[in-house]
mmCIF file with all atom_site columns, C-alpha atoms and ligand atoms in Angstrom:
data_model
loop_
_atom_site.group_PDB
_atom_site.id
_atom_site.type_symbol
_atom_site.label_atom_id
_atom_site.label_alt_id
_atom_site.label_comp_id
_atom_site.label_asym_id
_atom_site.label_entity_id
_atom_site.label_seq_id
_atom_site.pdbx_PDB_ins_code
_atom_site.Cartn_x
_atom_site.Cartn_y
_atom_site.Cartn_z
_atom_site.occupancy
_atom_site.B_iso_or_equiv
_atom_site.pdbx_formal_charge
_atom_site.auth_seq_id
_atom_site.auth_comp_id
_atom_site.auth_asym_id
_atom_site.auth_atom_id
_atom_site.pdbx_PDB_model_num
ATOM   1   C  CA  . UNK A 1 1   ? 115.739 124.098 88.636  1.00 50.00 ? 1   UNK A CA  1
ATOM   2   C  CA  . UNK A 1 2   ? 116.119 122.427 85.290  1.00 59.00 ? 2   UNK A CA  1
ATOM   3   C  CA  . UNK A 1 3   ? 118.398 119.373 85.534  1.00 67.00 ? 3   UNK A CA  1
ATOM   4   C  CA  . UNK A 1 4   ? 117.827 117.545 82.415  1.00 75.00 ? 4   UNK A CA  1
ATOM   5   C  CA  . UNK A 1 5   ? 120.457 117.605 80.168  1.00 75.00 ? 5   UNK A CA  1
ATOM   6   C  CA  . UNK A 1 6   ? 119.846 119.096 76.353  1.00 79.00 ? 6   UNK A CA  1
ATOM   7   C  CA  . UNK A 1 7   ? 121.942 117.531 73.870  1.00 84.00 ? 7   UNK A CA  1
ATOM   8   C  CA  . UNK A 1 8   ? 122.119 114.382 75.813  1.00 90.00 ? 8   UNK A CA  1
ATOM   9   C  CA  . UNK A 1 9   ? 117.899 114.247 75.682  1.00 92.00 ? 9   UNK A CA  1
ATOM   10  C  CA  . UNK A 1 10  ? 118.685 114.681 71.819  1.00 92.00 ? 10  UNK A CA  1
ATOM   11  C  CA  . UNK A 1 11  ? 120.959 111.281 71.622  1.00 94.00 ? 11  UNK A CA  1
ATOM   12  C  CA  . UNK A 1 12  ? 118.464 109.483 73.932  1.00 96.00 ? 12  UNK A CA  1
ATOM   13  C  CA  . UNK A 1 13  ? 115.291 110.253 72.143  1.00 96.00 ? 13  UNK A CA  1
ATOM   14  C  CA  . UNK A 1 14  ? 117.394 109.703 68.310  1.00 96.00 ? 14  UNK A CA  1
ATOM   15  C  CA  . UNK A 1 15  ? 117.975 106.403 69.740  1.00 97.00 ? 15  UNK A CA  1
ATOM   16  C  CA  . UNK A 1 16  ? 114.148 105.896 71.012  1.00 97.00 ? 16  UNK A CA  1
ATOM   17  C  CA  . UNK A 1 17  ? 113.388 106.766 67.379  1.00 97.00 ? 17  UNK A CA  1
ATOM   18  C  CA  . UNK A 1 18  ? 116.060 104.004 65.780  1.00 97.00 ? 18  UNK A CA  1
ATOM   19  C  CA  . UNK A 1 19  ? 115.698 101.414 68.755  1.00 97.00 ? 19  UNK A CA  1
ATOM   20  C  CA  . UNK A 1 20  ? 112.394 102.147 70.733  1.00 97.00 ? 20  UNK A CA  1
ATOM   21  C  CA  . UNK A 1 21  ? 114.416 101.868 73.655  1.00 98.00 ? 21  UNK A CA  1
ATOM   22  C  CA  . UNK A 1 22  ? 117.424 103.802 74.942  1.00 98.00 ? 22  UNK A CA  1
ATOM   23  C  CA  . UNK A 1 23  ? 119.594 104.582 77.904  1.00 97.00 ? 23  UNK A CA  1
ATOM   24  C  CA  . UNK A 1 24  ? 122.281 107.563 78.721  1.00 96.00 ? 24  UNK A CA  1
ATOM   25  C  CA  . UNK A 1 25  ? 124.264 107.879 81.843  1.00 96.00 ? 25  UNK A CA  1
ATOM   26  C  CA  . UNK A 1 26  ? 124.299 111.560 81.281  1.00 94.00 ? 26  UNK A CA  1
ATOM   27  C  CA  . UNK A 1 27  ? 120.408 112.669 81.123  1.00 95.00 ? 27  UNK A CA  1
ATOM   28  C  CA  . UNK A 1 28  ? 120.579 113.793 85.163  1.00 95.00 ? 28  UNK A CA  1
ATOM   29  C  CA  . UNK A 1 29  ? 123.665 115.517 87.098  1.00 94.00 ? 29  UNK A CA  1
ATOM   30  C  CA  . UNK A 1 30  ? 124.927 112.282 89.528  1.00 95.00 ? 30  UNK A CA  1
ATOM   31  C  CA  . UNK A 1 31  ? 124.400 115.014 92.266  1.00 96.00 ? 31  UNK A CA  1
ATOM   32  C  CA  . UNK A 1 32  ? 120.976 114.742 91.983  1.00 96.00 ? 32  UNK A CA  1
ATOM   33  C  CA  . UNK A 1 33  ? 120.587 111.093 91.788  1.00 97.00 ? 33  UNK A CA  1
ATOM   34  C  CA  . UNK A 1 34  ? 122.675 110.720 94.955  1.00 97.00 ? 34  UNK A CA  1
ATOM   35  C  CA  . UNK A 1 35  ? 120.269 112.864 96.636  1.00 98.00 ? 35  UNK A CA  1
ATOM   36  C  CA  . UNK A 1 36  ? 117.580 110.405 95.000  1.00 98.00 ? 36  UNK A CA  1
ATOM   37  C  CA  . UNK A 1 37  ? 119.119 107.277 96.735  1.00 98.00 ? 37  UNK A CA  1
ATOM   38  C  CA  . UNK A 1 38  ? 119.608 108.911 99.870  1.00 98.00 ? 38  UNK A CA  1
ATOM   39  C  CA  . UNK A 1 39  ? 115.742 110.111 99.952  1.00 98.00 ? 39  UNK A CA  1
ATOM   40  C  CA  . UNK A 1 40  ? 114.902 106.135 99.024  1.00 98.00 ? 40  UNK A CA  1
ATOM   41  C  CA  . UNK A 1 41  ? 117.014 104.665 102.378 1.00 98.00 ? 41  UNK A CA  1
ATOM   42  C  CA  . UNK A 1 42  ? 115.735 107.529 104.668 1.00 97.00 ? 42  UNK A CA  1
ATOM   43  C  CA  . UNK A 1 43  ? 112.185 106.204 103.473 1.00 97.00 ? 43  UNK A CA  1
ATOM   44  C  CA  . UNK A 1 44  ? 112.993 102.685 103.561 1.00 97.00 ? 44  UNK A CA  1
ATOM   45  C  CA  . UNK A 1 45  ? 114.260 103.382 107.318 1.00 98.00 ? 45  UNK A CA  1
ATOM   46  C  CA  . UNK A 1 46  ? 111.136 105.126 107.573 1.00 96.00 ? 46  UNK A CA  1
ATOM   47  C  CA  . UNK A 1 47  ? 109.524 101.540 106.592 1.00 96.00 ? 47  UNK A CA  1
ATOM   48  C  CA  . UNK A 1 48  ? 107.415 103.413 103.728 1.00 95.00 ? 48  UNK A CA  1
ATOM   49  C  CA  . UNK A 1 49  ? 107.933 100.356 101.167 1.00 96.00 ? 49  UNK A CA  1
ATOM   50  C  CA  . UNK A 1 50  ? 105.286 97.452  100.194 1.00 93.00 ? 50  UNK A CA  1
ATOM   51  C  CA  . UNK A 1 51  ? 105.972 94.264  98.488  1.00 92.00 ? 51  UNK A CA  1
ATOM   52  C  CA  . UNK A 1 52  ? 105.327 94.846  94.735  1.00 87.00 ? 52  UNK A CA  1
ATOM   53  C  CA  . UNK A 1 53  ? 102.395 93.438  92.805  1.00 83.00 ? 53  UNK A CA  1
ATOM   54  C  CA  . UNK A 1 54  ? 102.008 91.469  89.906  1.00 83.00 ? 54  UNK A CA  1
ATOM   55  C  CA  . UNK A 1 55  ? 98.816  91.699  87.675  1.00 80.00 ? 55  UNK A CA  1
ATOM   56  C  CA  . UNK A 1 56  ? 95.771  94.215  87.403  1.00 73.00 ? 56  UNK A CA  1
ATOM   57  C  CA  . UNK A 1 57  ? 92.523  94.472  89.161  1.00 74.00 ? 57  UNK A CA  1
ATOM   58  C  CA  . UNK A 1 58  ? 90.617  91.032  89.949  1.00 72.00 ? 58  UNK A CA  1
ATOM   59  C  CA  . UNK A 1 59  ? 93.999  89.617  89.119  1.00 76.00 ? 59  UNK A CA  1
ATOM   60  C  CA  . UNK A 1 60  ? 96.292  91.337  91.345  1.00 82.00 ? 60  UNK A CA  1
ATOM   61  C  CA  . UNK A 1 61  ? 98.810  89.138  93.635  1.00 83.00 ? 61  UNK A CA  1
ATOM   62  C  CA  . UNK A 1 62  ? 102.483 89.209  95.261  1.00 87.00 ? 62  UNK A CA  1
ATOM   63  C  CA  . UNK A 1 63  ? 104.716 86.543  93.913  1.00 88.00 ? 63  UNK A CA  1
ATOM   64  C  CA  . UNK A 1 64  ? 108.212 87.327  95.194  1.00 86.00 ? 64  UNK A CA  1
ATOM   65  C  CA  . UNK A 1 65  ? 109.483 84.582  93.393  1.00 86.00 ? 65  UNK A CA  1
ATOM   66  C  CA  . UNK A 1 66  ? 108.400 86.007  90.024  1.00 91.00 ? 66  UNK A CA  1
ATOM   67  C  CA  . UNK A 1 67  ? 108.788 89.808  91.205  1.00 92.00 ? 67  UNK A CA  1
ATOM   68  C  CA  . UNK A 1 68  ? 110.995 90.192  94.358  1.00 94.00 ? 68  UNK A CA  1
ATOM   69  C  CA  . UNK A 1 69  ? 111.137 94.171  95.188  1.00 95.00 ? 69  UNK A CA  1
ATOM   70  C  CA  . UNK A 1 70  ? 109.221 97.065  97.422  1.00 96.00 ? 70  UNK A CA  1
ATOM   71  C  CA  . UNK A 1 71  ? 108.214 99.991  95.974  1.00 96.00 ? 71  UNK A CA  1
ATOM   72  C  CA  . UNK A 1 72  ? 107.010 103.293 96.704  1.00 97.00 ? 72  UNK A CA  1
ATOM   73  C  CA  . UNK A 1 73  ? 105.053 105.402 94.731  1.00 96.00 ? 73  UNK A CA  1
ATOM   74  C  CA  . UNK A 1 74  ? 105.679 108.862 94.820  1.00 97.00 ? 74  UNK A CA  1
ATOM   75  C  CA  . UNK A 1 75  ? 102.661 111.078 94.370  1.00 94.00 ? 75  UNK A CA  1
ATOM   76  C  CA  . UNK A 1 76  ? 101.761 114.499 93.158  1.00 91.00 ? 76  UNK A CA  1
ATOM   77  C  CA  . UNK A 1 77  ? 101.386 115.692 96.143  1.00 89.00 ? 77  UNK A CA  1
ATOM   78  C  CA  . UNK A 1 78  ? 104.556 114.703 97.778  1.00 80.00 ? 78  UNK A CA  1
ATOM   79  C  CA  . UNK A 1 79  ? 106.138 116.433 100.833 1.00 80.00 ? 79  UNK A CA  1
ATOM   80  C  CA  . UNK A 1 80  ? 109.152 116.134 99.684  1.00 94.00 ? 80  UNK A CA  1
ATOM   81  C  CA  . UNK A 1 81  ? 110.967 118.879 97.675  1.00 95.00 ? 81  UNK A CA  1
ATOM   82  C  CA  . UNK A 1 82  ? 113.476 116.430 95.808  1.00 96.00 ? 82  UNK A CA  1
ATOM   83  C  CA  . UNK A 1 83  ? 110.758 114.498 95.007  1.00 97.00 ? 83  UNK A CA  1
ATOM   84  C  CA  . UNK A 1 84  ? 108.447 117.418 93.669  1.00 96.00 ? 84  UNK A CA  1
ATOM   85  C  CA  . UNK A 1 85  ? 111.598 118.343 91.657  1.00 96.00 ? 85  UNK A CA  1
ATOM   86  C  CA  . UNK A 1 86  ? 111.768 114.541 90.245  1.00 97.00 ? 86  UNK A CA  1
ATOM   87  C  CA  . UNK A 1 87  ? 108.147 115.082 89.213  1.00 97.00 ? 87  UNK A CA  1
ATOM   88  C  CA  . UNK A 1 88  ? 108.913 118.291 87.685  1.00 95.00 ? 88  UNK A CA  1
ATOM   89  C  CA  . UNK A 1 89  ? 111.672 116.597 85.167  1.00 96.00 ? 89  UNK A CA  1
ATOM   90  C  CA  . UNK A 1 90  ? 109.338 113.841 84.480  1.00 97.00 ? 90  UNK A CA  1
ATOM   91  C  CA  . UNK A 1 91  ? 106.929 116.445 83.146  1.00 96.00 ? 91  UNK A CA  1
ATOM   92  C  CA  . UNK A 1 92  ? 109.107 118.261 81.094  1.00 95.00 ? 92  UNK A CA  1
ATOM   93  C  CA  . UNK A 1 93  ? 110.330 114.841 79.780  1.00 96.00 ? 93  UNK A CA  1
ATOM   94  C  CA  . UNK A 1 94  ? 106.736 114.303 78.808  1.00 97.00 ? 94  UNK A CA  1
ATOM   95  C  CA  . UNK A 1 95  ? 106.514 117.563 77.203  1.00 95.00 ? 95  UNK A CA  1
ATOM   96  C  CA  . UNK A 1 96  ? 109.681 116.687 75.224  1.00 95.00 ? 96  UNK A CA  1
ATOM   97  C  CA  . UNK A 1 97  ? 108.292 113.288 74.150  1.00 96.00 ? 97  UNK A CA  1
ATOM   98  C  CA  . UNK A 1 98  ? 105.245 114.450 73.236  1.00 96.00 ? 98  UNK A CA  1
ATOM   99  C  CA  . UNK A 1 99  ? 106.907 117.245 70.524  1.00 94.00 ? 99  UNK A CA  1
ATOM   100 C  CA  . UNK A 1 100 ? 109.452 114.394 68.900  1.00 93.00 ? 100 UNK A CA  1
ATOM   101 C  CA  . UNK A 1 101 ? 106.962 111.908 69.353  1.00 93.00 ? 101 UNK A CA  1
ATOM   102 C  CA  . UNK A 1 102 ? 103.482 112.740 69.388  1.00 89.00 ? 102 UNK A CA  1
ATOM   103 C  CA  . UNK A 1 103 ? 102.670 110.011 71.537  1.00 91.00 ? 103 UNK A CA  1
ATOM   104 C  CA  . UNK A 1 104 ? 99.935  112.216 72.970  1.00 95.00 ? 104 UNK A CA  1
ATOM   105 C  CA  . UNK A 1 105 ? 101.576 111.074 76.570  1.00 97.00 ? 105 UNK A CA  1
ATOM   106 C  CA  . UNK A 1 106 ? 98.963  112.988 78.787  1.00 97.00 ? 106 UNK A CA  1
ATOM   107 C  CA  . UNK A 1 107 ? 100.043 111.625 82.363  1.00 97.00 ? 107 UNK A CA  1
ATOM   108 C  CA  . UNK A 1 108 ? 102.774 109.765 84.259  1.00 97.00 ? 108 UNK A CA  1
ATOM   109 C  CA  . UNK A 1 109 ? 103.382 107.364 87.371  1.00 96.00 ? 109 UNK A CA  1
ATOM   110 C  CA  . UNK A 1 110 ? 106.415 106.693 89.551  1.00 97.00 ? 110 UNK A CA  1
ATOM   111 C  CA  . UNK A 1 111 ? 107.260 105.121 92.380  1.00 97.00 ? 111 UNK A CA  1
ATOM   112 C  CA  . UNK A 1 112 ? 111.045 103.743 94.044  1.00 98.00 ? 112 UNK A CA  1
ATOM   113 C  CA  . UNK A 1 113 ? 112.053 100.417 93.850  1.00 98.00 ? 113 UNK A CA  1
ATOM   114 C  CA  . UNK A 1 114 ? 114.168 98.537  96.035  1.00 98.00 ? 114 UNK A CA  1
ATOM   115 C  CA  . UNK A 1 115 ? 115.366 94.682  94.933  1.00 97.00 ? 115 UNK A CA  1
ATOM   116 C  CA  . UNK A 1 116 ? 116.649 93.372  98.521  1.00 97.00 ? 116 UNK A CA  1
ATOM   117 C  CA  . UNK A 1 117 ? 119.627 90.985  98.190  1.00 97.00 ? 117 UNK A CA  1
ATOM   118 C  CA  . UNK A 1 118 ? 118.546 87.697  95.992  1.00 96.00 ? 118 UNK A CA  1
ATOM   119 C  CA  . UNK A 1 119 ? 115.484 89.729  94.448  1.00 97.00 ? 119 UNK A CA  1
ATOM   120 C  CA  . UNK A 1 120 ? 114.644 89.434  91.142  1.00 96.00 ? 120 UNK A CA  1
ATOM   121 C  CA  . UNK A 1 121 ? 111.307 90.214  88.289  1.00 97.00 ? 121 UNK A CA  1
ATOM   122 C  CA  . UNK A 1 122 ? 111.336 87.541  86.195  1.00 96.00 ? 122 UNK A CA  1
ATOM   123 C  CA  . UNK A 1 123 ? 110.493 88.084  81.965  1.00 97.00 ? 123 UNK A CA  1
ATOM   124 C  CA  . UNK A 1 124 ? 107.476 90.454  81.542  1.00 95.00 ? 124 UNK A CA  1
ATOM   125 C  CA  . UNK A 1 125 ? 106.240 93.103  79.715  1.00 94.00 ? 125 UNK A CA  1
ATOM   126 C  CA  . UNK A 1 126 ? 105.351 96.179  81.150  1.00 93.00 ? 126 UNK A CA  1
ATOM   127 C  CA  . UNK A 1 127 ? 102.072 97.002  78.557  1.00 85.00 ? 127 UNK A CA  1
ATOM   128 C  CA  . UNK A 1 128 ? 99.918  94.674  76.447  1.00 70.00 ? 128 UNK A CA  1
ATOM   129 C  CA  . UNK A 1 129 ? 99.031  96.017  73.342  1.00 64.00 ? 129 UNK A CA  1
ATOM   130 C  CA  . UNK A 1 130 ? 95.531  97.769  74.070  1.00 66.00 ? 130 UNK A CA  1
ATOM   131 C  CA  . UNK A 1 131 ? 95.156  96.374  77.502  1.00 67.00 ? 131 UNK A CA  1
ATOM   132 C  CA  . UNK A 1 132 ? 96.037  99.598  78.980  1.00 73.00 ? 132 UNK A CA  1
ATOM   133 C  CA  . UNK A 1 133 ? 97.825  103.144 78.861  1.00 91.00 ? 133 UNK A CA  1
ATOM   134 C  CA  . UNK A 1 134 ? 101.583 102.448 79.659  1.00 95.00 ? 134 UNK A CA  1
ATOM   135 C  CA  . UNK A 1 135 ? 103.200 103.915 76.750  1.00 95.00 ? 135 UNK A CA  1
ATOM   136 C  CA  . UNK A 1 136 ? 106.980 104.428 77.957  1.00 97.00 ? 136 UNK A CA  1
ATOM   137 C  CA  . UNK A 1 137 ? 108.561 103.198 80.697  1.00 98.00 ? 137 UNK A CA  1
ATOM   138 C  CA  . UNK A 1 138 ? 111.659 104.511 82.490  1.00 98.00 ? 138 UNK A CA  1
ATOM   139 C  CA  . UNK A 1 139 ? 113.857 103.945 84.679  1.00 98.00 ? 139 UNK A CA  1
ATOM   140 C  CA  . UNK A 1 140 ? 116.643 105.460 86.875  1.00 98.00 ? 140 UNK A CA  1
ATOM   141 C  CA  . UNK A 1 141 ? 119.337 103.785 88.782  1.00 98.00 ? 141 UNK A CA  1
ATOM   142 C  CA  . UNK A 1 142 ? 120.406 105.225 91.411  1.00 98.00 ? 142 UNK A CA  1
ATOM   143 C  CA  . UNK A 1 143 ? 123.264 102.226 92.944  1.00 98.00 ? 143 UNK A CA  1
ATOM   144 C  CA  . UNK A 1 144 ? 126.684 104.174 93.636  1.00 96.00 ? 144 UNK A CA  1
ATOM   145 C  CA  . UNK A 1 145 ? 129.830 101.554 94.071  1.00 93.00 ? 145 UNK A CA  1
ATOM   146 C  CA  . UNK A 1 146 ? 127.634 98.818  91.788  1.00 96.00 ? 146 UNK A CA  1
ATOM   147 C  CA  . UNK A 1 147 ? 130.503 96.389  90.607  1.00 95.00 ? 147 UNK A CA  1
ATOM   148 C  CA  . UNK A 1 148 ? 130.339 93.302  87.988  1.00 91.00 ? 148 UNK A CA  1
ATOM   149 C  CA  . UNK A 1 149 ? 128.948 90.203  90.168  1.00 94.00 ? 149 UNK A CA  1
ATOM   150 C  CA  . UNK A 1 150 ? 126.788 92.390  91.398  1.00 97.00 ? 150 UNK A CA  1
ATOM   151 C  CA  . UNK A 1 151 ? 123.734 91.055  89.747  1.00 97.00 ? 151 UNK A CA  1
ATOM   152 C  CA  . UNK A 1 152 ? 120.755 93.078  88.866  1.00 98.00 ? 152 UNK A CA  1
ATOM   153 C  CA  . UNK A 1 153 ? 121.252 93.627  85.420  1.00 98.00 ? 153 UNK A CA  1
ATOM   154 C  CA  . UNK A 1 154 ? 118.387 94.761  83.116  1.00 98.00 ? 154 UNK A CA  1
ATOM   155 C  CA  . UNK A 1 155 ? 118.026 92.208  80.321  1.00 98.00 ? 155 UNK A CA  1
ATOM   156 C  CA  . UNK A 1 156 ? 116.065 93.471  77.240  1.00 98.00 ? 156 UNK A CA  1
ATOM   157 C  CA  . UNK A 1 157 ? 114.951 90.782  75.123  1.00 98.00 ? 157 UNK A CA  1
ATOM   158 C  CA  . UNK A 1 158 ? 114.152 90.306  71.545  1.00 97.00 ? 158 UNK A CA  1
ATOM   159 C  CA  . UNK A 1 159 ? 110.738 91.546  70.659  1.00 96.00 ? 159 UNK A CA  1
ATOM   160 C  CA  . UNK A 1 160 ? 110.336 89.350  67.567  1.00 96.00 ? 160 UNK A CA  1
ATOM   161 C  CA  . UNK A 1 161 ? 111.862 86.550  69.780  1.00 96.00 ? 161 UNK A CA  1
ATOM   162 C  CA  . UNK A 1 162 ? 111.343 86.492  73.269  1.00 95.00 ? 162 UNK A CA  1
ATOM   163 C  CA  . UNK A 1 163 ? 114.602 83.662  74.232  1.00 96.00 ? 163 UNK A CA  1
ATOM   164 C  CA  . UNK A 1 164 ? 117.012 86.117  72.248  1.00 98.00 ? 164 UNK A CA  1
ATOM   165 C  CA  . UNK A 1 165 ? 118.868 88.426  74.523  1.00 98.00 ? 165 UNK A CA  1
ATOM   166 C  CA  . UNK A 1 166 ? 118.888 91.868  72.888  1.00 97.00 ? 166 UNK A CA  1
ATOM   167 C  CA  . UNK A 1 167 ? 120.894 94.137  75.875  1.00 98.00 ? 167 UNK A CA  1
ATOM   168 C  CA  . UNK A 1 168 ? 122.082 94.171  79.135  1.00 98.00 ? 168 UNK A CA  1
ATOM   169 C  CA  . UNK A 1 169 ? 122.125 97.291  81.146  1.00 98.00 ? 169 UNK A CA  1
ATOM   170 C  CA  . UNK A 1 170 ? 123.798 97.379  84.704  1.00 98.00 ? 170 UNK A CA  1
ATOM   171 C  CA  . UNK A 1 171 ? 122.038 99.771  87.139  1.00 98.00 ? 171 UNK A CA  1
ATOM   172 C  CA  . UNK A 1 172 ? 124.513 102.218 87.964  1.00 98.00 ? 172 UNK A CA  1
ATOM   173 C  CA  . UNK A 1 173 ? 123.788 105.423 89.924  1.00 98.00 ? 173 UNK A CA  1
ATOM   174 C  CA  . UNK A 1 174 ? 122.791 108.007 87.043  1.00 97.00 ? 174 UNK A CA  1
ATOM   175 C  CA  . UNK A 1 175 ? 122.077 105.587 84.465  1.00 98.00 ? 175 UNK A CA  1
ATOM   176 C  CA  . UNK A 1 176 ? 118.845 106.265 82.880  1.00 98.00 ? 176 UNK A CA  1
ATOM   177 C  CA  . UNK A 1 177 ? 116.835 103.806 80.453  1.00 98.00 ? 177 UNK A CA  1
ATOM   178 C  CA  . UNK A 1 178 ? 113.572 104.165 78.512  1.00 98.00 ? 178 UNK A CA  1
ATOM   179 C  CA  . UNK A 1 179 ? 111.821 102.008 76.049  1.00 98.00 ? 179 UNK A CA  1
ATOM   180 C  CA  . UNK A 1 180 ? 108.215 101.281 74.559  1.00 96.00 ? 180 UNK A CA  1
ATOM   181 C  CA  . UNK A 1 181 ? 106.242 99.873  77.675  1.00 96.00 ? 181 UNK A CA  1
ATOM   182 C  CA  . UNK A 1 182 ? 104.288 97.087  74.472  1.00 93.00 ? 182 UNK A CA  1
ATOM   183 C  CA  . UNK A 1 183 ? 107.789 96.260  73.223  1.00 95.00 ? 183 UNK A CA  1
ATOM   184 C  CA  . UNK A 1 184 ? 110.172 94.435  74.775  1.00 96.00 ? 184 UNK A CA  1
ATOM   185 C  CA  . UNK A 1 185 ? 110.244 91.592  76.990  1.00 97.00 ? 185 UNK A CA  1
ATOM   186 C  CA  . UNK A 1 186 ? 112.522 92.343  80.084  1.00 98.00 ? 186 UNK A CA  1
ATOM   187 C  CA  . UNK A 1 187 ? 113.421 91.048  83.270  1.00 98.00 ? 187 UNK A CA  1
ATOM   188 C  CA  . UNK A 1 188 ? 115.543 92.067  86.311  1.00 98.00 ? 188 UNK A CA  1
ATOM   189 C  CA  . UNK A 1 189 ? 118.364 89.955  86.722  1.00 98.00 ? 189 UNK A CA  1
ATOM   190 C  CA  . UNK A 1 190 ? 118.983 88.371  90.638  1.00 97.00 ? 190 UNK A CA  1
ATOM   191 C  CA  . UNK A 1 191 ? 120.806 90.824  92.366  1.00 96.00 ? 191 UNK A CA  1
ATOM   192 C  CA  . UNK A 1 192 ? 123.454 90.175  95.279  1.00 96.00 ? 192 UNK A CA  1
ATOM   193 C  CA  . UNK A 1 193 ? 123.252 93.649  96.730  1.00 95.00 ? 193 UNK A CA  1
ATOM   194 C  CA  . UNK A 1 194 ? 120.359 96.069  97.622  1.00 97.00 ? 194 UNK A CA  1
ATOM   195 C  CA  . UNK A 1 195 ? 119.431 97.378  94.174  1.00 98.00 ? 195 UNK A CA  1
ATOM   196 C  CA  . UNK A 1 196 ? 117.728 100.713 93.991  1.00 98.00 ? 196 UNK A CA  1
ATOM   197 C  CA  . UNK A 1 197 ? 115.767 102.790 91.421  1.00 98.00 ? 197 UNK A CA  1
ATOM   198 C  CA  . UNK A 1 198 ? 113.078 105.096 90.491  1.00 98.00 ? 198 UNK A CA  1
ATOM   199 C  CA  . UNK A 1 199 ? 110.511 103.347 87.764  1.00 98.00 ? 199 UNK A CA  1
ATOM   200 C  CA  . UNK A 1 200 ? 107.623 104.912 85.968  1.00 97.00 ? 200 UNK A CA  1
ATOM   201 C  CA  . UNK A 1 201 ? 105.701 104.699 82.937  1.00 97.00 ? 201 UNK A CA  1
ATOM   202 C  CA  . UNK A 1 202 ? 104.421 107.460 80.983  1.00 97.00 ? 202 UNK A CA  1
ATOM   203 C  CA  . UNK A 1 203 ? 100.788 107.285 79.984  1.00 96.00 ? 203 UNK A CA  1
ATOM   204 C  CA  . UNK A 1 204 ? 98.260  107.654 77.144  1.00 95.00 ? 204 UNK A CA  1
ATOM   205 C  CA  . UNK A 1 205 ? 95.593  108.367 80.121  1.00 92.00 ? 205 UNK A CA  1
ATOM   206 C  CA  . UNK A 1 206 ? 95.099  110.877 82.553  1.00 87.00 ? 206 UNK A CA  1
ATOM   207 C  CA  . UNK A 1 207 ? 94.812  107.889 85.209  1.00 76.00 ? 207 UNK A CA  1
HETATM 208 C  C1  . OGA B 2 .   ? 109.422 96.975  86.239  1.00 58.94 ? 301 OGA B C1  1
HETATM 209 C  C2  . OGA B 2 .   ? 110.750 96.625  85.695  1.00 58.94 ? 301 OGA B C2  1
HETATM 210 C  C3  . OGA B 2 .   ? 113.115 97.036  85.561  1.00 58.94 ? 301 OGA B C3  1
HETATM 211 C  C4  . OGA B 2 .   ? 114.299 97.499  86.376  1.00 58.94 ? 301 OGA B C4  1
HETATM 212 O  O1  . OGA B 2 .   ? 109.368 97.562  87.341  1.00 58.94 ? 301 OGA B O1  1
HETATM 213 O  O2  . OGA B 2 .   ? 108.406 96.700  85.560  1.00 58.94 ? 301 OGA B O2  1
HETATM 214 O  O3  . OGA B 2 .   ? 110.788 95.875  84.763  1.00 58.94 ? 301 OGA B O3  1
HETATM 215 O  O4  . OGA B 2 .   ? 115.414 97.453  85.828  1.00 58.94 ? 301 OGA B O4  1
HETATM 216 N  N1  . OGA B 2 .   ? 111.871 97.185  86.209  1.00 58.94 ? 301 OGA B N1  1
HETATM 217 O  O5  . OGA B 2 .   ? 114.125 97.874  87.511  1.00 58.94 ? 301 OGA B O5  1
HETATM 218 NI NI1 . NI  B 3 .   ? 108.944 95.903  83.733  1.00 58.94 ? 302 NI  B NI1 1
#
């Protein structure tokens, strides 16, 4: 089944052109991201989720004062049929990408993301320049009921200046964000509730 949305995949990717980042709460039908957050607390229950790292290779720690979530990845060769279907529109995103774009994208990764209560990922970037194959990240909320005082914003900062706040996006079931992995500074803002999401970056590689 194709659930991404045409016209609104036009606006988003006109905006990744002007903006190198972008976000639309209208890319996938909210009946499909419910689905999404349901499959993340049936896994959670299932205790599936491990404390996030921080760092590559030799260099690779947990610091849940700098990043404070659980993840999951989900893999190609997933059980699940709403999560082979997740996989499916990430492809065809990368297909459509890789016609505006010609970022020569040739792979993707995902996983889930939970922030518990008081959770946070402090100012990062997701790709150094040339250190390795993160091109485009994304991101999909998937918190029904999320209310101001909530916490967990998404802060995008300045790329030129790294203390200036650019954006703030609140991570509401449905609302979708993507910008250049090299970019932008960003960090998770503390969250008061149990924040979910699916992340993912797409790649230059083939992993
Ligand atoms: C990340 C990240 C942002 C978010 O996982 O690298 O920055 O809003 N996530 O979840
Ligand atoms: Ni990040």
């Amino acid at each position: 089944m194709k659930q991404i949305h045409d016209i609104e995949i036009e606006k988003l990717f006109h905006d990744l052109a002007h903006k190198e980042w972008a976000c639309s709460a209208k890319v996938f039908p909210l009946e499909f991201c419910h689905h999404l957050a349901e499959k993340a607390l049936d896994l959670q229950r299932e205790g599936l989720f491990r404390a996030a790292a921080i760092g590559r290779g030799a260099s690779k720690s947990h610091n849940p004062s700098i990043r404070g979530d659980v993840t999951l990845w989900i893999e190609e060769e997933s059980a699940s049929l709403l999560l082979i279907e997740w996989r499916e529109q990430l492809e065809l995103m990368r297909t459509l990408l890789n016609q505006s774009f010609y970022l020569g994208l040739k792979s993707f990764e995902t996983h889930f993301a939970i922030y518990p209560p008081q959770a946070e990922y402090q100012k990062h970037i997701d790709n150094h320049r040339g250190s390795n194959a993160r091109a485009i990240t994304f991101i999909l909320y998937l918190n029904d009921h999320w209310k101001k005082g909530d916490g967990g914003e998404l802060s995008l900062f300045d790329p030129r200046d790294q203390k200036t706040l650019m954006t703030q996006i609140e991570p509401h079931l449905g609302t979708f964000v993507l910008f250049r992995s090299e970019v932008f500074p960003h960090q998770v803002e503390k969250n008061f509730q149990q924040r979910l999401s699916l992340t993912g970056w797409f790649r230059t590689d083939s992993q």
